[in-house]
Amino acid sequence: MRYWWVNHSKTYRQEIDGGYIWSPKRESNGTRSQFYDNLRIAAPGEPIISYAKGNIIDIGRVSDFSFTAMKPTEFGGTGKNWNPEGWLLPVSWSRVAKPIRIDSLILGLRPLLPEKYSPFDRTGRGAQKAYLTEISKIAFDFVSSSSGFDKMLENDFINETRSDEFVVKEENKLEHDLECDESLSTTERYQLILARKGQGIFRKNVASIESMCRITALKTPTLLIASHIKPWRLCSNSLERLDGNNGLLLAPHADLLFDRGYISFDNDGTPIFSGKISENDLMLLGLKRTPLAPPLAFSPKQIPYLDYHRSCVFLL
DNA sequence: GTTTGCGCTCC
DNA sequence: GGAGCGCAAAC
């Protein structure tokens, strides 16, 4: 169990109301940031303290693993120079009974914060580049006991917002945009929308390249789902959305796990299972039995899509 | 006035 | 690559 602290900047309101935190994947100059990478590390159930404008007003719990998502439209002009591709981490937020001024805590809290990647600088000012920072249990308990929100975290989080809800929202918006896109022909629009569900031309294109589920060896066409390797919502154009090389035929449960990043593949066709899913669950799903489908190497045209899946969808 | 953003420097 | 500083900008 890890404990987290987030320094919201101008997007405090949007993130609390929306039930998430979002960061770019990279700094605007392209370099990595530990504060951004932390969104990939946070796991469901872990607590987060929200800090903004000198106050702790909200406390949250991570409600699902982070996933690749474009900068939320509700940010508007804020964060114009942030990279648009980022991580979205679903968080279930609750308001604390009484907001806490940071000034009343900082003297006691400062010595409990990490030397590196601290959310505050030595003078007690919010650290400029800090976003999501990991704090110790001791630091978390200190804030928690000073403010009496310990029991707010005891409730079950199983019904809280999952990544799927954000994904569906994003897809619906994109679909609406596609319907209104005058630069596309009617049939093209129709096919792109069918492709979202793995139907139409896209499925036909995939079926000409793939013949069975690469996880379960299932071959029955009526049971196989045509799944995008690079997710439909993240494709940059019509070509990627309809390209058969950007698809796999998967059994329904394998499709869901592939979609959510629990499964990916090496270029030689060997399945990779994420450490974020237990061996026992994989066994219960019948995905860890031997022998699986024999690995079949991917073609050079499929590999860029797989690279994308491993780096942007697969759960590390 | 208070908090945040950005560019710069230092190690 | 991370931290600190000063000043500008935003609220």
mmCIF file of C-alpha atoms (C1' of nucleotides) in Angstrom:
data_model
loop_
_atom_site.group_PDB
_atom_site.id
_atom_site.type_symbol
_atom_site.label_atom_id
_atom_site.label_comp_id
_atom_site.label_asym_id
_atom_site.label_seq_id
_atom_site.Cartn_x
_atom_site.Cartn_y
_atom_site.Cartn_z
ATOM 1 C CA MET A 1 0.000 0.000 0.000
ATOM 2 C CA ARG A 2 1.364 3.383 -1.048
ATOM 3 C CA TYR A 3 0.277 6.826 0.103
ATOM 4 C CA TRP A 4 0.072 9.770 -2.260
ATOM 5 C CA TRP A 5 -0.028 13.544 -2.231
ATOM 6 C CA VAL A 6 -1.127 15.596 -5.217
ATOM 7 C CA ASN A 7 -0.340 19.289 -5.743
ATOM 8 C CA HIS A 8 -3.157 20.388 -8.013
ATOM 9 C CA SER A 9 -2.441 23.522 -9.898
ATOM 10 C CA LYS A 10 -5.124 25.333 -11.791
ATOM 11 C CA THR A 11 -7.041 22.194 -12.552
ATOM 12 C CA TYR A 12 -8.083 21.518 -8.971
ATOM 13 C CA ARG A 13 -11.787 22.144 -9.607
ATOM 14 C CA GLN A 14 -11.991 20.039 -12.771
ATOM 15 C CA GLU A 15 -10.123 17.104 -11.234
ATOM 16 C CA ILE A 16 -12.145 17.005 -8.025
ATOM 17 C CA ASP A 17 -15.473 17.369 -9.848
ATOM 18 C CA GLY A 18 -14.455 14.832 -12.484
ATOM 19 C CA GLY A 19 -13.194 12.186 -10.069
ATOM 20 C CA TYR A 20 -9.670 11.824 -11.449
ATOM 21 C CA ILE A 21 -6.236 13.334 -11.727
ATOM 22 C CA TRP A 22 -4.561 13.791 -15.102
ATOM 23 C CA SER A 23 -0.984 14.527 -16.118
ATOM 24 C CA PRO A 24 0.899 14.642 -19.389
ATOM 25 C CA LYS A 25 3.170 11.642 -20.008
ATOM 26 C CA ARG A 26 6.210 13.829 -20.554
ATOM 27 C CA GLU A 27 7.324 17.379 -19.798
ATOM 28 C CA SER A 28 6.702 19.786 -22.659
ATOM 29 C CA ASN A 29 10.397 19.470 -23.602
ATOM 30 C CA GLY A 30 10.007 15.692 -23.868
ATOM 31 C CA THR A 31 11.816 14.640 -20.689
ATOM 32 C CA ARG A 32 10.447 12.153 -18.182
ATOM 33 C CA SER A 33 9.015 13.299 -14.886
ATOM 34 C CA GLN A 34 8.775 11.066 -11.842
ATOM 35 C CA PHE A 35 5.685 13.047 -10.812
ATOM 36 C CA TYR A 36 3.959 12.000 -14.027
ATOM 37 C CA ASP A 37 5.273 8.429 -13.961
ATOM 38 C CA ASN A 38 3.720 8.114 -10.501
ATOM 39 C CA LEU A 39 0.257 8.050 -12.052
ATOM 40 C CA ARG A 40 1.194 4.721 -13.619
ATOM 41 C CA ILE A 41 2.399 3.368 -10.288
ATOM 42 C CA ALA A 42 -0.648 4.261 -8.175
ATOM 43 C CA ALA A 43 -2.980 1.299 -7.659
ATOM 44 C CA PRO A 44 -6.668 0.973 -6.749
ATOM 45 C CA GLY A 45 -7.379 1.459 -3.055
ATOM 46 C CA GLU A 46 -4.396 3.701 -2.338
ATOM 47 C CA PRO A 47 -5.177 6.998 -0.565
ATOM 48 C CA ILE A 48 -4.354 10.450 -1.970
ATOM 49 C CA ILE A 49 -4.275 13.780 -0.162
ATOM 50 C CA SER A 50 -5.281 16.669 -2.384
ATOM 51 C CA TYR A 51 -3.474 19.965 -1.905
ATOM 52 C CA ALA A 52 -4.394 23.200 -3.673
ATOM 53 C CA LYS A 53 -4.242 26.915 -2.990
ATOM 54 C CA GLY A 54 -2.722 26.466 0.454
ATOM 55 C CA ASN A 55 -5.393 24.061 1.683
ATOM 56 C CA ILE A 56 -6.171 20.405 2.065
ATOM 57 C CA ILE A 57 -9.866 20.248 1.226
ATOM 58 C CA ASP A 58 -10.253 16.803 -0.296
ATOM 59 C CA ILE A 59 -9.010 13.319 0.290
ATOM 60 C CA GLY A 60 -9.329 10.527 -2.207
ATOM 61 C CA ARG A 61 -8.791 6.932 -3.011
ATOM 62 C CA VAL A 62 -7.468 5.605 -6.297
ATOM 63 C CA SER A 63 -10.388 3.739 -7.854
ATOM 64 C CA ASP A 64 -8.698 2.154 -10.885
ATOM 65 C CA PHE A 65 -5.341 1.889 -12.648
ATOM 66 C CA SER A 66 -4.368 4.837 -14.808
ATOM 67 C CA PHE A 67 -4.745 4.651 -18.569
ATOM 68 C CA THR A 68 -3.738 6.695 -21.607
ATOM 69 C CA ALA A 69 -6.122 9.604 -22.131
ATOM 70 C CA MET A 70 -6.014 12.910 -23.946
ATOM 71 C CA LYS A 71 -6.017 16.131 -21.935
ATOM 72 C CA PRO A 72 -9.540 16.553 -20.541
ATOM 73 C CA THR A 73 -11.577 19.015 -22.601
ATOM 74 C CA GLU A 74 -12.854 20.653 -19.404
ATOM 75 C CA PHE A 75 -9.345 22.033 -18.773
ATOM 76 C CA GLY A 76 -10.088 24.527 -21.528
ATOM 77 C CA GLY A 77 -7.256 27.005 -21.960
ATOM 78 C CA THR A 78 -5.522 25.889 -18.755
ATOM 79 C CA GLY A 79 -2.290 24.061 -19.319
ATOM 80 C CA LYS A 80 -2.062 25.095 -22.973
ATOM 81 C CA ASN A 81 1.593 24.113 -23.174
ATOM 82 C CA TRP A 82 1.125 20.667 -21.618
ATOM 83 C CA ASN A 83 1.478 17.667 -23.892
ATOM 84 C CA PRO A 84 -2.026 16.521 -24.862
ATOM 85 C CA GLU A 85 -1.337 12.808 -24.375
ATOM 86 C CA GLY A 86 -1.312 11.822 -20.739
ATOM 87 C CA TRP A 87 -2.310 9.474 -17.955
ATOM 88 C CA LEU A 88 -5.722 9.643 -16.329
ATOM 89 C CA LEU A 89 -5.971 8.154 -12.857
ATOM 90 C CA PRO A 90 -9.535 7.627 -11.567
ATOM 91 C CA VAL A 91 -9.884 8.875 -7.987
ATOM 92 C CA SER A 92 -12.888 8.860 -5.698
ATOM 93 C CA TRP A 93 -12.761 12.169 -3.799
ATOM 94 C CA SER A 94 -14.421 13.149 -0.539
ATOM 95 C CA ARG A 95 -14.477 16.567 1.068
ATOM 96 C CA VAL A 96 -12.941 16.720 4.540
ATOM 97 C CA ALA A 97 -15.202 18.023 7.265
ATOM 98 C CA LYS A 98 -12.993 21.043 7.894
ATOM 99 C CA PRO A 99 -10.439 22.272 5.332
ATOM 100 C CA ILE A 100 -6.897 22.406 6.705
ATOM 101 C CA ARG A 101 -4.552 25.353 6.141
ATOM 102 C CA ILE A 102 -1.127 24.028 5.194
ATOM 103 C CA ASP A 103 0.538 26.670 7.403
ATOM 104 C CA SER A 104 -0.817 24.953 10.516
ATOM 105 C CA LEU A 105 0.733 21.632 9.497
ATOM 106 C CA ILE A 106 3.920 22.355 7.615
ATOM 107 C CA LEU A 107 6.269 22.564 10.607
ATOM 108 C CA GLY A 108 5.323 19.101 11.802
ATOM 109 C CA LEU A 109 4.867 17.660 8.314
ATOM 110 C CA ARG A 110 8.039 18.912 6.666
ATOM 111 C CA PRO A 111 10.414 16.513 8.528
ATOM 112 C CA LEU A 112 8.195 13.559 7.563
ATOM 113 C CA LEU A 113 8.306 14.306 3.835
ATOM 114 C CA PRO A 114 10.836 12.617 1.539
ATOM 115 C CA GLU A 115 14.156 14.335 0.728
ATOM 116 C CA LYS A 116 13.666 13.734 -2.970
ATOM 117 C CA TYR A 117 10.407 14.368 -4.851
ATOM 118 C CA SER A 118 8.917 16.205 -1.899
ATOM 119 C CA PRO A 119 5.650 18.068 -2.551
ATOM 120 C CA PHE A 120 7.123 21.068 -0.675
ATOM 121 C CA ASP A 121 10.409 22.901 -0.861
ATOM 122 C CA ARG A 122 12.520 23.608 2.212
ATOM 123 C CA THR A 123 10.768 26.910 2.881
ATOM 124 C CA GLY A 124 7.371 25.221 2.967
ATOM 125 C CA ARG A 125 6.238 26.439 -0.425
ATOM 126 C CA GLY A 126 4.611 23.986 -2.816
ATOM 127 C CA ALA A 127 7.367 22.527 -4.999
ATOM 128 C CA GLN A 128 7.046 23.987 -8.499
ATOM 129 C CA LYS A 129 7.316 20.853 -10.556
ATOM 130 C CA ALA A 130 5.759 18.431 -8.077
ATOM 131 C CA TYR A 131 2.474 16.874 -9.089
ATOM 132 C CA LEU A 132 1.790 13.389 -7.739
ATOM 133 C CA THR A 133 4.275 12.481 -4.991
ATOM 134 C CA GLU A 134 4.580 9.397 -2.834
ATOM 135 C CA ILE A 135 4.626 10.085 0.900
ATOM 136 C CA SER A 136 5.306 7.758 3.837
ATOM 137 C CA LYS A 137 2.581 6.180 5.919
ATOM 138 C CA ILE A 138 3.892 8.249 8.832
ATOM 139 C CA ALA A 139 3.414 11.498 6.902
ATOM 140 C CA PHE A 140 -0.015 10.396 5.770
ATOM 141 C CA ASP A 141 -1.054 9.445 9.317
ATOM 142 C CA PHE A 142 0.235 12.766 10.626
ATOM 143 C CA VAL A 143 -2.052 14.729 8.288
ATOM 144 C CA SER A 144 -4.841 12.265 8.778
ATOM 145 C CA SER A 145 -4.780 12.440 12.593
ATOM 146 C CA SER A 146 -4.420 16.224 12.550
ATOM 147 C CA SER A 147 -7.628 16.492 10.641
ATOM 148 C CA GLY A 148 -9.675 13.482 11.631
ATOM 149 C CA PHE A 149 -10.346 12.118 8.152
ATOM 150 C CA ASP A 150 -8.967 8.661 8.887
ATOM 151 C CA LYS A 151 -12.371 7.012 8.892
ATOM 152 C CA MET A 152 -13.394 8.557 5.575
ATOM 153 C CA LEU A 153 -11.214 6.010 3.846
ATOM 154 C CA GLU A 154 -12.766 2.953 5.365
ATOM 155 C CA ASN A 155 -15.656 2.704 2.922
ATOM 156 C CA ASP A 156 -15.581 0.162 0.149
ATOM 157 C CA PHE A 157 -14.369 1.406 -3.224
ATOM 158 C CA ILE A 158 -15.688 -1.386 -5.403
ATOM 159 C CA ASN A 159 -18.541 0.770 -6.745
ATOM 160 C CA GLU A 160 -16.425 3.813 -7.489
ATOM 161 C CA THR A 161 -15.646 5.124 -10.940
ATOM 162 C CA ARG A 162 -13.650 2.733 -13.129
ATOM 163 C CA SER A 163 -11.529 3.593 -16.107
ATOM 164 C CA ASP A 164 -14.234 2.166 -18.433
ATOM 165 C CA GLU A 165 -16.577 5.038 -17.623
ATOM 166 C CA PHE A 166 -13.998 7.607 -18.687
ATOM 167 C CA VAL A 167 -13.182 5.622 -21.807
ATOM 168 C CA VAL A 168 -16.835 5.387 -22.852
ATOM 169 C CA LYS A 169 -17.285 9.121 -22.266
ATOM 170 C CA GLU A 170 -14.229 9.880 -24.399
ATOM 171 C CA GLU A 171 -15.383 7.492 -27.144
ATOM 172 C CA ASN A 172 -18.895 8.945 -27.205
ATOM 173 C CA LYS A 173 -17.494 12.417 -27.671
ATOM 174 C CA LEU A 174 -15.209 11.242 -30.484
ATOM 175 C CA GLU A 175 -18.069 9.411 -32.151
ATOM 176 C CA HIS A 176 -20.155 12.567 -32.041
ATOM 177 C CA ASP A 177 -17.283 14.530 -33.585
ATOM 178 C CA LEU A 178 -16.981 11.915 -36.340
ATOM 179 C CA GLU A 179 -20.708 12.143 -37.106
ATOM 180 C CA CYS A 180 -20.312 15.871 -37.632
ATOM 181 C CA ASP A 181 -17.082 15.642 -39.647
ATOM 182 C CA GLU A 182 -17.919 17.062 -43.091
ATOM 183 C CA SER A 183 -14.543 16.053 -44.490
ATOM 184 C CA LEU A 184 -15.571 12.376 -44.368
ATOM 185 C CA SER A 185 -18.024 10.615 -46.641
ATOM 186 C CA THR A 186 -21.183 9.111 -45.155
ATOM 187 C CA THR A 187 -19.960 5.558 -45.647
ATOM 188 C CA GLU A 188 -16.582 6.371 -44.140
ATOM 189 C CA ARG A 189 -18.229 7.824 -41.039
ATOM 190 C CA TYR A 190 -20.449 4.771 -40.808
ATOM 191 C CA GLN A 191 -17.501 2.367 -41.063
ATOM 192 C CA LEU A 192 -15.444 4.291 -38.480
ATOM 193 C CA ILE A 193 -18.306 4.117 -36.008
ATOM 194 C CA LEU A 194 -18.816 0.392 -36.668
ATOM 195 C CA ALA A 195 -15.076 -0.117 -36.119
ATOM 196 C CA ARG A 196 -15.405 1.179 -32.551
ATOM 197 C CA LYS A 197 -17.333 -1.996 -31.741
ATOM 198 C CA GLY A 198 -15.092 -4.196 -33.869
ATOM 199 C CA GLN A 199 -17.617 -4.478 -36.682
ATOM 200 C CA GLY A 200 -17.886 -3.700 -40.399
ATOM 201 C CA ILE A 201 -14.882 -3.259 -42.685
ATOM 202 C CA PHE A 202 -12.500 -3.242 -39.741
ATOM 203 C CA ARG A 203 -13.508 -6.728 -38.679
ATOM 204 C CA LYS A 204 -13.259 -7.973 -42.243
ATOM 205 C CA ASN A 205 -9.758 -6.491 -42.510
ATOM 206 C CA VAL A 206 -8.656 -8.105 -39.253
ATOM 207 C CA ALA A 207 -10.108 -11.480 -40.228
ATOM 208 C CA SER A 208 -8.015 -11.464 -43.408
ATOM 209 C CA ILE A 209 -4.866 -11.325 -41.266
ATOM 210 C CA GLU A 210 -5.727 -13.124 -38.023
ATOM 211 C CA SER A 211 -7.552 -16.429 -37.832
ATOM 212 C CA MET A 212 -7.963 -17.239 -34.162
ATOM 213 C CA CYS A 213 -7.595 -15.993 -30.593
ATOM 214 C CA ARG A 214 -3.870 -15.782 -29.826
ATOM 215 C CA ILE A 215 -4.542 -16.426 -26.130
ATOM 216 C CA THR A 216 -7.111 -19.215 -26.073
ATOM 217 C CA ALA A 217 -6.809 -20.651 -29.602
ATOM 218 C CA LEU A 218 -10.563 -20.154 -29.968
ATOM 219 C CA LYS A 219 -11.566 -20.302 -33.647
ATOM 220 C CA THR A 220 -15.373 -20.024 -33.712
ATOM 221 C CA PRO A 221 -16.043 -16.792 -35.660
ATOM 222 C CA THR A 222 -19.255 -15.967 -33.825
ATOM 223 C CA LEU A 223 -17.399 -15.932 -30.499
ATOM 224 C CA LEU A 224 -14.376 -13.923 -31.595
ATOM 225 C CA ILE A 225 -14.147 -10.174 -31.070
ATOM 226 C CA ALA A 226 -12.179 -7.923 -33.428
ATOM 227 C CA SER A 227 -10.171 -5.813 -30.998
ATOM 228 C CA HIS A 228 -8.027 -2.758 -31.774
ATOM 229 C CA ILE A 229 -4.392 -3.101 -30.715
ATOM 230 C CA LYS A 230 -3.950 0.676 -30.605
ATOM 231 C CA PRO A 231 -7.278 1.682 -29.039
ATOM 232 C CA TRP A 232 -9.908 3.152 -31.366
ATOM 233 C CA ARG A 233 -10.166 6.359 -29.328
ATOM 234 C CA LEU A 234 -6.408 6.961 -29.533
ATOM 235 C CA CYS A 235 -5.995 6.326 -33.263
ATOM 236 C CA SER A 236 -4.778 9.431 -35.047
ATOM 237 C CA ASN A 237 -6.754 8.917 -38.268
ATOM 238 C CA SER A 238 -9.263 6.807 -40.203
ATOM 239 C CA LEU A 239 -6.487 4.658 -41.594
ATOM 240 C CA GLU A 240 -5.462 3.385 -38.167
ATOM 241 C CA ARG A 241 -9.074 2.819 -37.137
ATOM 242 C CA LEU A 242 -9.811 0.586 -40.129
ATOM 243 C CA ASP A 243 -6.383 -1.036 -40.614
ATOM 244 C CA GLY A 244 -6.558 -4.790 -40.247
ATOM 245 C CA ASN A 245 -2.970 -4.772 -38.976
ATOM 246 C CA ASN A 246 -4.260 -2.834 -35.973
ATOM 247 C CA GLY A 247 -6.500 -5.685 -34.892
ATOM 248 C CA LEU A 248 -6.620 -9.052 -33.206
ATOM 249 C CA LEU A 249 -9.320 -11.652 -32.962
ATOM 250 C CA LEU A 250 -9.777 -12.444 -29.297
ATOM 251 C CA ALA A 251 -12.086 -14.455 -27.072
ATOM 252 C CA PRO A 252 -14.444 -12.100 -25.185
ATOM 253 C CA HIS A 253 -12.597 -12.219 -21.868
ATOM 254 C CA ALA A 254 -9.187 -12.011 -23.535
ATOM 255 C CA ASP A 255 -10.455 -8.953 -25.439
ATOM 256 C CA LEU A 256 -11.466 -7.232 -22.206
ATOM 257 C CA LEU A 257 -8.136 -7.966 -20.539
ATOM 258 C CA PHE A 258 -6.177 -6.884 -23.612
ATOM 259 C CA ASP A 259 -8.202 -3.692 -23.795
ATOM 260 C CA ARG A 260 -7.539 -2.838 -20.178
ATOM 261 C CA GLY A 261 -3.822 -3.632 -20.395
ATOM 262 C CA TYR A 262 -3.681 -6.832 -18.359
ATOM 263 C CA ILE A 263 -2.400 -8.714 -21.403
ATOM 264 C CA SER A 264 -0.094 -7.784 -24.247
ATOM 265 C CA PHE A 265 2.207 -9.611 -26.668
ATOM 266 C CA ASP A 266 5.867 -9.724 -27.537
ATOM 267 C CA ASN A 267 6.678 -9.279 -31.211
ATOM 268 C CA ASP A 268 7.241 -13.031 -31.543
ATOM 269 C CA GLY A 269 3.657 -13.629 -30.460
ATOM 270 C CA THR A 270 4.310 -14.699 -26.866
ATOM 271 C CA PRO A 271 1.595 -13.374 -24.538
ATOM 272 C CA ILE A 272 2.721 -11.104 -21.678
ATOM 273 C CA PHE A 273 0.648 -10.941 -18.522
ATOM 274 C CA SER A 274 0.712 -7.830 -16.343
ATOM 275 C CA GLY A 275 1.789 -8.089 -12.723
ATOM 276 C CA LYS A 276 -1.370 -6.117 -11.917
ATOM 277 C CA ILE A 277 -3.480 -9.246 -12.362
ATOM 278 C CA SER A 278 -2.986 -12.193 -10.034
ATOM 279 C CA GLU A 279 -1.926 -15.660 -11.168
ATOM 280 C CA ASN A 280 -5.016 -16.982 -9.456
ATOM 281 C CA ASP A 281 -7.355 -14.715 -11.416
ATOM 282 C CA LEU A 282 -5.638 -15.686 -14.665
ATOM 283 C CA MET A 283 -6.106 -19.309 -13.741
ATOM 284 C CA LEU A 284 -9.762 -18.815 -12.862
ATOM 285 C CA LEU A 285 -10.251 -17.161 -16.246
ATOM 286 C CA GLY A 286 -8.609 -20.127 -17.917
ATOM 287 C CA LEU A 287 -5.883 -17.952 -19.419
ATOM 288 C CA LYS A 288 -2.867 -19.518 -17.731
ATOM 289 C CA ARG A 289 -3.477 -23.122 -18.638
ATOM 290 C CA THR A 290 -1.000 -24.890 -20.860
ATOM 291 C CA PRO A 291 -0.734 -25.185 -23.705
ATOM 292 C CA LEU A 292 -2.020 -21.818 -24.863
ATOM 293 C CA ALA A 293 -2.237 -21.110 -28.553
ATOM 294 C CA PRO A 294 1.237 -21.635 -30.042
ATOM 295 C CA PRO A 295 2.967 -18.222 -30.448
ATOM 296 C CA LEU A 296 2.818 -16.890 -33.964
ATOM 297 C CA ALA A 297 5.161 -14.010 -34.808
ATOM 298 C CA PHE A 298 3.555 -10.701 -35.759
ATOM 299 C CA SER A 299 4.145 -9.153 -39.166
ATOM 300 C CA PRO A 300 6.203 -5.929 -39.531
ATOM 301 C CA LYS A 301 2.974 -4.006 -40.193
ATOM 302 C CA GLN A 302 1.456 -5.136 -36.893
ATOM 303 C CA ILE A 303 4.511 -4.318 -34.780
ATOM 304 C CA PRO A 304 4.120 -0.505 -34.512
ATOM 305 C CA TYR A 305 0.623 -1.039 -33.116
ATOM 306 C CA LEU A 306 1.960 -3.605 -30.622
ATOM 307 C CA ASP A 307 4.715 -1.209 -29.562
ATOM 308 C CA TYR A 308 2.026 1.336 -28.817
ATOM 309 C CA HIS A 309 0.004 -1.187 -26.836
ATOM 310 C CA ARG A 310 2.982 -2.222 -24.719
ATOM 311 C CA SER A 311 4.036 1.336 -23.904
ATOM 312 C CA CYS A 312 0.642 3.040 -23.549
ATOM 313 C CA VAL A 313 -1.958 0.420 -22.639
ATOM 314 C CA PHE A 314 -0.145 -2.424 -20.883
ATOM 315 C CA LEU A 315 -0.181 -2.111 -17.089
ATOM 316 C CA LEU A 316 3.369 -2.145 -15.740
ATOM 317 C "C1'" DG B 1 -1.859 39.774 -0.911
ATOM 318 C "C1'" DT B 2 -1.349 34.999 -1.829
ATOM 319 C "C1'" DT B 3 -0.462 31.262 -4.816
ATOM 320 C "C1'" DT B 4 1.225 29.476 -9.101
ATOM 321 C "C1'" DG B 5 4.138 29.459 -13.505
ATOM 322 C "C1'" DC B 6 8.463 29.932 -15.844
ATOM 323 C "C1'" DG B 7 13.089 30.506 -16.788
ATOM 324 C "C1'" DC B 8 17.394 30.484 -15.063
ATOM 325 C "C1'" DT B 9 21.400 28.742 -12.358
ATOM 326 C "C1'" DC B 10 23.808 25.562 -9.549
ATOM 327 C "C1'" DC B 11 25.577 20.987 -8.442
ATOM 328 C "C1'" DG C 1 18.035 15.530 -13.787
ATOM 329 C "C1'" DG C 2 16.469 17.723 -9.430
ATOM 330 C "C1'" DA C 3 16.194 21.690 -6.415
ATOM 331 C "C1'" DG C 4 16.091 26.512 -5.320
ATOM 332 C "C1'" DC C 5 15.559 31.342 -6.434
ATOM 333 C "C1'" DG C 6 13.462 35.562 -8.272
ATOM 334 C "C1'" DC C 7 10.119 37.672 -10.630
ATOM 335 C "C1'" DA C 8 5.953 37.723 -13.465
ATOM 336 C "C1'" DA C 9 1.266 36.390 -13.891
ATOM 337 C "C1'" DA C 10 -3.101 34.887 -12.228
ATOM 338 C "C1'" DC C 11 -6.619 34.685 -8.943
#
